[in-house]
mmCIF file of C-alpha atoms in Angstrom:
data_model
loop_
_atom_site.group_PDB
_atom_site.id
_atom_site.type_symbol
_atom_site.label_atom_id
_atom_site.label_comp_id
_atom_site.label_asym_id
_atom_site.label_seq_id
_atom_site.Cartn_x
_atom_site.Cartn_y
_atom_site.Cartn_z
ATOM 1 C CA MET A 1 0.131 -0.032 -0.080
ATOM 2 C CA ILE A 2 1.595 3.313 -1.174
ATOM 3 C CA GLN A 3 -1.029 5.534 0.682
ATOM 4 C CA PRO A 4 0.272 7.565 3.658
ATOM 5 C CA LYS A 5 -1.485 7.764 6.960
ATOM 6 C CA ILE A 6 -3.822 10.569 6.796
ATOM 7 C CA HIS A 7 -7.406 11.485 7.569
ATOM 8 C CA PRO A 8 -9.827 8.996 5.881
ATOM 9 C CA SER A 9 -11.680 11.785 4.013
ATOM 10 C CA TRP A 10 -8.394 12.814 2.160
ATOM 11 C CA ALA A 11 -7.394 9.089 1.622
ATOM 12 C CA GLU A 12 -10.568 8.585 -0.201
ATOM 13 C CA LEU A 13 -10.273 11.846 -2.276
ATOM 14 C CA LEU A 14 -6.705 11.074 -3.344
ATOM 15 C CA ASN A 15 -6.847 7.408 -3.458
ATOM 16 C CA ASP A 16 -6.042 7.267 -7.314
ATOM 17 C CA GLN A 17 -3.146 9.952 -6.795
ATOM 18 C CA PHE A 18 -1.705 7.846 -3.939
ATOM 19 C CA GLN A 19 -1.796 4.577 -6.100
ATOM 20 C CA SER A 20 -0.241 6.492 -8.967
ATOM 21 C CA ALA A 21 3.114 5.825 -10.653
ATOM 22 C CA SER A 22 4.142 9.598 -10.070
ATOM 23 C CA PHE A 23 3.500 8.996 -6.220
ATOM 24 C CA LEU A 24 5.449 5.691 -6.145
ATOM 25 C CA ALA A 25 8.055 7.574 -7.897
ATOM 26 C CA LEU A 26 8.245 10.566 -5.351
ATOM 27 C CA LYS A 27 8.066 8.046 -2.261
ATOM 28 C CA THR A 28 11.220 6.218 -3.927
ATOM 29 C CA ALA A 29 13.155 9.382 -4.435
ATOM 30 C CA LEU A 30 12.171 10.613 -0.891
ATOM 31 C CA VAL A 31 13.466 7.332 0.785
ATOM 32 C CA SER A 32 16.722 7.834 -1.365
ATOM 33 C CA GLU A 33 17.194 11.251 -0.137
ATOM 34 C CA LYS A 34 16.846 10.492 3.473
ATOM 35 C CA LYS A 35 19.581 7.931 3.130
ATOM 36 C CA GLN A 36 22.151 10.771 2.537
ATOM 37 C CA HIS A 37 20.420 14.208 3.696
ATOM 38 C CA VAL A 38 18.405 15.615 6.571
ATOM 39 C CA VAL A 39 14.936 16.388 5.230
ATOM 40 C CA TYR A 40 12.351 18.428 6.927
ATOM 41 C CA PRO A 41 9.589 18.080 8.208
ATOM 42 C CA PRO A 42 9.946 14.693 10.229
ATOM 43 C CA SER A 43 8.370 11.821 8.544
ATOM 44 C CA GLY A 44 5.401 11.734 10.638
ATOM 45 C CA GLN A 45 4.616 15.592 9.933
ATOM 46 C CA ILE A 46 4.877 15.487 6.335
ATOM 47 C CA PHE A 47 0.994 15.054 5.816
ATOM 48 C CA ARG A 48 0.129 16.910 8.865
ATOM 49 C CA ALA A 49 -2.084 19.643 7.261
ATOM 50 C CA PHE A 50 -4.259 16.631 6.092
ATOM 51 C CA ASP A 51 -4.596 15.265 9.358
ATOM 52 C CA LEU A 52 -5.679 18.540 11.171
ATOM 53 C CA THR A 53 -7.998 19.513 8.152
ATOM 54 C CA PRO A 54 -10.191 16.842 6.808
ATOM 55 C CA VAL A 55 -11.782 17.565 3.411
ATOM 56 C CA ASP A 56 -15.346 18.510 4.935
ATOM 57 C CA ASN A 57 -13.803 21.158 7.116
ATOM 58 C CA VAL A 58 -11.871 23.061 4.575
ATOM 59 C CA ARG A 59 -12.985 26.817 4.094
ATOM 60 C CA VAL A 60 -9.812 28.524 3.388
ATOM 61 C CA VAL A 61 -6.609 27.388 1.592
ATOM 62 C CA ILE A 62 -3.321 29.121 2.111
ATOM 63 C CA LEU A 63 -0.543 27.839 -0.386
ATOM 64 C CA GLY A 64 3.051 28.202 0.537
ATOM 65 C CA GLN A 65 6.018 26.980 -1.661
ATOM 66 C CA ASP A 66 8.124 24.577 0.325
ATOM 67 C CA PRO A 67 8.755 23.918 4.044
ATOM 68 C CA TYR A 68 11.250 25.895 6.192
ATOM 69 C CA HIS A 69 14.669 24.425 5.727
ATOM 70 C CA GLY A 70 15.987 25.151 9.158
ATOM 71 C CA PRO A 71 16.241 22.779 12.337
ATOM 72 C CA GLY A 72 12.985 22.471 14.166
ATOM 73 C CA GLN A 73 11.069 24.832 12.067
ATOM 74 C CA ALA A 74 8.861 22.606 9.508
ATOM 75 C CA HIS A 75 6.107 20.745 11.012
ATOM 76 C CA GLY A 76 3.721 20.118 8.331
ATOM 77 C CA LEU A 77 1.933 23.469 7.841
ATOM 78 C CA SER A 78 2.702 26.217 5.359
ATOM 79 C CA PHE A 79 4.044 29.274 7.045
ATOM 80 C CA SER A 80 3.865 27.902 10.440
ATOM 81 C CA VAL A 81 6.429 26.932 13.005
ATOM 82 C CA PRO A 82 6.139 24.933 16.405
ATOM 83 C CA GLN A 83 5.715 26.520 19.614
ATOM 84 C CA GLY A 84 8.919 27.952 20.998
ATOM 85 C CA VAL A 85 10.520 28.374 17.561
ATOM 86 C CA ARG A 86 11.260 32.024 16.677
ATOM 87 C CA GLN A 87 8.997 33.447 13.860
ATOM 88 C CA PRO A 88 10.496 33.459 10.514
ATOM 89 C CA PRO A 89 10.399 36.832 8.623
ATOM 90 C CA SER A 90 7.505 35.868 6.368
ATOM 91 C CA LEU A 91 5.589 34.504 9.100
ATOM 92 C CA GLY A 92 6.188 37.773 11.059
ATOM 93 C CA ASN A 93 5.013 39.926 8.180
ATOM 94 C CA ILE A 94 1.940 37.697 8.007
ATOM 95 C CA LEU A 95 1.068 38.423 11.817
ATOM 96 C CA LYS A 96 1.686 42.099 11.158
ATOM 97 C CA GLU A 97 -0.828 42.137 8.216
ATOM 98 C CA LEU A 98 -3.363 40.286 10.604
ATOM 99 C CA HIS A 99 -2.894 42.797 13.299
ATOM 100 C CA THR A 100 -3.407 45.814 11.069
ATOM 101 C CA ASP A 101 -6.432 43.997 9.231
ATOM 102 C CA LEU A 102 -8.276 42.867 12.022
ATOM 103 C CA GLY A 103 -6.529 44.124 15.141
ATOM 104 C CA VAL A 104 -5.543 40.787 16.257
ATOM 105 C CA PRO A 105 -2.605 40.960 18.794
ATOM 106 C CA ILE A 106 0.748 39.564 17.520
ATOM 107 C CA PRO A 107 1.641 36.410 19.243
ATOM 108 C CA VAL A 108 5.259 35.760 20.445
ATOM 109 C CA GLY A 109 5.168 32.340 18.772
ATOM 110 C CA GLY A 110 4.236 31.275 15.298
ATOM 111 C CA ASP A 111 2.238 28.067 15.515
ATOM 112 C CA LEU A 112 -0.779 27.993 13.133
ATOM 113 C CA THR A 113 -2.508 24.941 14.209
ATOM 114 C CA PRO A 114 -5.349 26.871 15.674
ATOM 115 C CA TRP A 115 -6.222 27.908 12.055
ATOM 116 C CA ALA A 116 -5.721 24.312 10.487
ATOM 117 C CA GLN A 117 -8.224 22.959 13.208
ATOM 118 C CA GLN A 118 -10.870 25.701 12.155
ATOM 119 C CA GLY A 119 -10.452 24.543 8.374
ATOM 120 C CA VAL A 120 -7.552 26.449 7.037
ATOM 121 C CA LEU A 121 -5.624 23.979 4.850
ATOM 122 C CA LEU A 122 -1.842 25.214 5.324
ATOM 123 C CA ILE A 123 -0.242 23.292 2.620
ATOM 124 C CA ASN A 124 3.175 23.771 0.608
ATOM 125 C CA ALA A 125 3.253 22.982 -2.907
ATOM 126 C CA THR A 126 6.348 20.814 -2.144
ATOM 127 C CA LEU A 127 5.694 19.026 1.306
ATOM 128 C CA THR A 128 9.414 18.178 2.136
ATOM 129 C CA VAL A 129 12.864 19.896 1.730
ATOM 130 C CA ARG A 130 16.635 19.024 2.257
ATOM 131 C CA LYS A 131 18.028 20.735 5.253
ATOM 132 C CA SER A 132 19.705 24.293 4.512
ATOM 133 C CA SER A 133 18.574 23.896 0.655
ATOM 134 C CA PRO A 134 15.474 25.791 -0.214
ATOM 135 C CA GLY A 135 13.644 24.375 -3.066
ATOM 136 C CA SER A 136 15.764 21.101 -3.271
ATOM 137 C CA HIS A 137 12.728 18.954 -3.495
ATOM 138 C CA GLN A 138 10.743 20.593 -6.153
ATOM 139 C CA LYS A 139 11.649 18.145 -8.882
ATOM 140 C CA PHE A 140 10.516 15.228 -6.806
ATOM 141 C CA GLY A 141 7.107 15.278 -8.269
ATOM 142 C CA TRP A 142 5.334 16.853 -5.173
ATOM 143 C CA GLU A 143 3.651 19.483 -7.244
ATOM 144 C CA THR A 144 1.742 16.807 -9.236
ATOM 145 C CA PHE A 145 0.478 15.634 -5.807
ATOM 146 C CA THR A 146 -0.581 19.026 -4.477
ATOM 147 C CA ASP A 147 -1.818 20.313 -7.827
ATOM 148 C CA THR A 148 -4.286 17.418 -7.690
ATOM 149 C CA VAL A 149 -5.237 18.519 -4.171
ATOM 150 C CA ILE A 150 -6.234 22.151 -5.238
ATOM 151 C CA LYS A 151 -7.933 20.764 -8.265
ATOM 152 C CA GLU A 152 -9.975 18.277 -6.226
ATOM 153 C CA LEU A 153 -10.896 20.675 -3.586
ATOM 154 C CA ALA A 154 -11.773 23.345 -6.110
ATOM 155 C CA ASP A 155 -13.920 20.731 -8.392
ATOM 156 C CA SER A 156 -15.624 19.041 -5.312
ATOM 157 C CA LYS A 157 -16.593 21.963 -3.228
ATOM 158 C CA GLU A 158 -17.967 25.404 -3.431
ATOM 159 C CA HIS A 159 -17.231 28.697 -1.819
ATOM 160 C CA LEU A 160 -13.895 28.139 -0.742
ATOM 161 C CA VAL A 161 -11.187 30.909 -0.099
ATOM 162 C CA PHE A 162 -8.038 30.487 -1.926
ATOM 163 C CA ILE A 163 -5.155 32.878 -0.588
ATOM 164 C CA LEU A 164 -2.450 33.036 -3.071
ATOM 165 C CA TRP A 165 0.665 34.883 -1.905
ATOM 166 C CA GLY A 166 3.657 35.520 -4.470
ATOM 167 C CA ASN A 167 4.028 34.549 -8.001
ATOM 168 C CA PHE A 168 4.564 30.685 -7.294
ATOM 169 C CA ALA A 169 1.162 30.444 -5.647
ATOM 170 C CA ARG A 170 -0.637 32.582 -7.812
ATOM 171 C CA ALA A 171 0.366 30.518 -10.878
ATOM 172 C CA LYS A 172 -2.070 27.786 -9.208
ATOM 173 C CA LYS A 173 -5.153 30.246 -9.980
ATOM 174 C CA ALA A 174 -5.609 28.291 -13.517
ATOM 175 C CA LEU A 175 -6.593 25.400 -11.123
ATOM 176 C CA ILE A 176 -9.497 27.010 -9.426
ATOM 177 C CA ASN A 177 -12.838 28.007 -10.721
ATOM 178 C CA SER A 178 -13.187 31.587 -9.776
ATOM 179 C CA ASN A 179 -17.045 31.321 -10.110
ATOM 180 C CA LYS A 180 -17.286 28.881 -7.547
ATOM 181 C CA HIS A 181 -14.549 30.041 -5.157
ATOM 182 C CA LEU A 182 -12.920 33.479 -3.865
ATOM 183 C CA ILE A 183 -9.319 33.739 -5.021
ATOM 184 C CA LEU A 184 -7.331 36.342 -3.047
ATOM 185 C CA GLU A 185 -3.788 37.189 -4.608
ATOM 186 C CA ALA A 186 -0.884 39.238 -3.286
ATOM 187 C CA ALA A 187 2.608 39.693 -3.211
ATOM 188 C CA HIS A 188 4.718 37.181 -1.070
ATOM 189 C CA PRO A 189 5.142 38.181 2.673
ATOM 190 C CA SER A 190 8.929 37.736 2.491
ATOM 191 C CA PRO A 191 10.956 40.973 3.422
ATOM 192 C CA PHE A 192 11.925 41.394 -0.073
ATOM 193 C CA SER A 193 8.525 41.734 -1.464
ATOM 194 C CA ALA A 194 5.885 42.151 1.291
ATOM 195 C CA HIS A 195 6.021 46.206 0.873
ATOM 196 C CA LYS A 196 5.084 45.434 -2.892
ATOM 197 C CA GLY A 197 1.541 44.685 -2.365
ATOM 198 C CA PHE A 198 1.302 42.111 0.541
ATOM 199 C CA PHE A 199 0.912 44.849 3.452
ATOM 200 C CA GLY A 200 -2.463 46.284 3.251
ATOM 201 C CA CYS A 201 -3.902 43.427 1.021
ATOM 202 C CA ARG A 202 -6.732 42.515 4.063
ATOM 203 C CA HIS A 203 -6.974 38.923 3.099
ATOM 204 C CA PHE A 204 -7.954 37.782 6.501
ATOM 205 C CA SER A 205 -10.891 40.169 6.840
ATOM 206 C CA LYS A 206 -11.736 39.650 2.965
ATOM 207 C CA ALA A 207 -12.015 35.914 3.490
ATOM 208 C CA ASN A 208 -14.306 36.251 6.607
ATOM 209 C CA ASP A 209 -16.525 38.885 4.851
ATOM 210 C CA TYR A 210 -16.788 36.061 2.019
ATOM 211 C CA LEU A 211 -17.368 33.124 4.444
ATOM 212 C CA SER A 212 -20.097 34.911 6.063
ATOM 213 C CA SER A 213 -21.919 36.084 2.925
ATOM 214 C CA LYS A 214 -22.038 32.511 2.114
ATOM 215 C CA GLY A 215 -23.564 31.243 5.430
ATOM 216 C CA MET A 216 -20.325 29.887 6.600
ATOM 217 C CA GLN A 217 -18.514 30.279 10.192
ATOM 218 C CA PRO A 218 -15.832 32.921 9.745
ATOM 219 C CA ILE A 219 -12.320 32.049 10.911
ATOM 220 C CA ASP A 220 -10.982 33.257 14.401
ATOM 221 C CA TRP A 221 -7.648 34.188 13.259
ATOM 222 C CA SER A 222 -6.341 35.073 16.941
ATOM 223 C CA LEU A 223 -3.473 32.956 18.104
ATOM 224 C CA PRO A 224 -2.290 32.174 21.684
ATOM 225 C CA GLU A 225 -0.410 35.333 23.043
#
């Protein structure tokens, strides 16, 4: 059985993908990589976003590029770090924008698990990375898998909010039917581009306004201080 251990709802939705030749090749490449290099996140956390956010719970999708590549940072949720780990610059800017948009206090930590538990699917296009080597697993075949995730969600559900920050994420717009869903686009929150259209995007309030307009529960974006 090729299929990883994830929530049954995802196992059912993505069954064909898990049994595909491309996913088998991905798994083989990852096993080989781990024999030679340190890989993040730890094996048990690679599919953590899919454990915390079952298919039926998904209301918002926030897409990242690949996991953090420093020790102890990546834990299976895009842009998030475990409690006790210093906020990376991009995450710091996300929380600053959240504060400006909704007045939410900026927490010391950066664990976004409370978002995932409310239906915010926090996934990276590439779910693994080699230590200290950003983008190192982008040719492993992860994007075939995560593109399928995005398209299956977009096709099978209605009234989701897709938040696409930066050119890499915005390229996934073609997978999403804008007549069925809200697509929010902005610059990436990294220090290099946040001032070019990320700050002031107000995506958190826009997402909640849209969800409320469709009779859905808005997200409580606040995090433990």
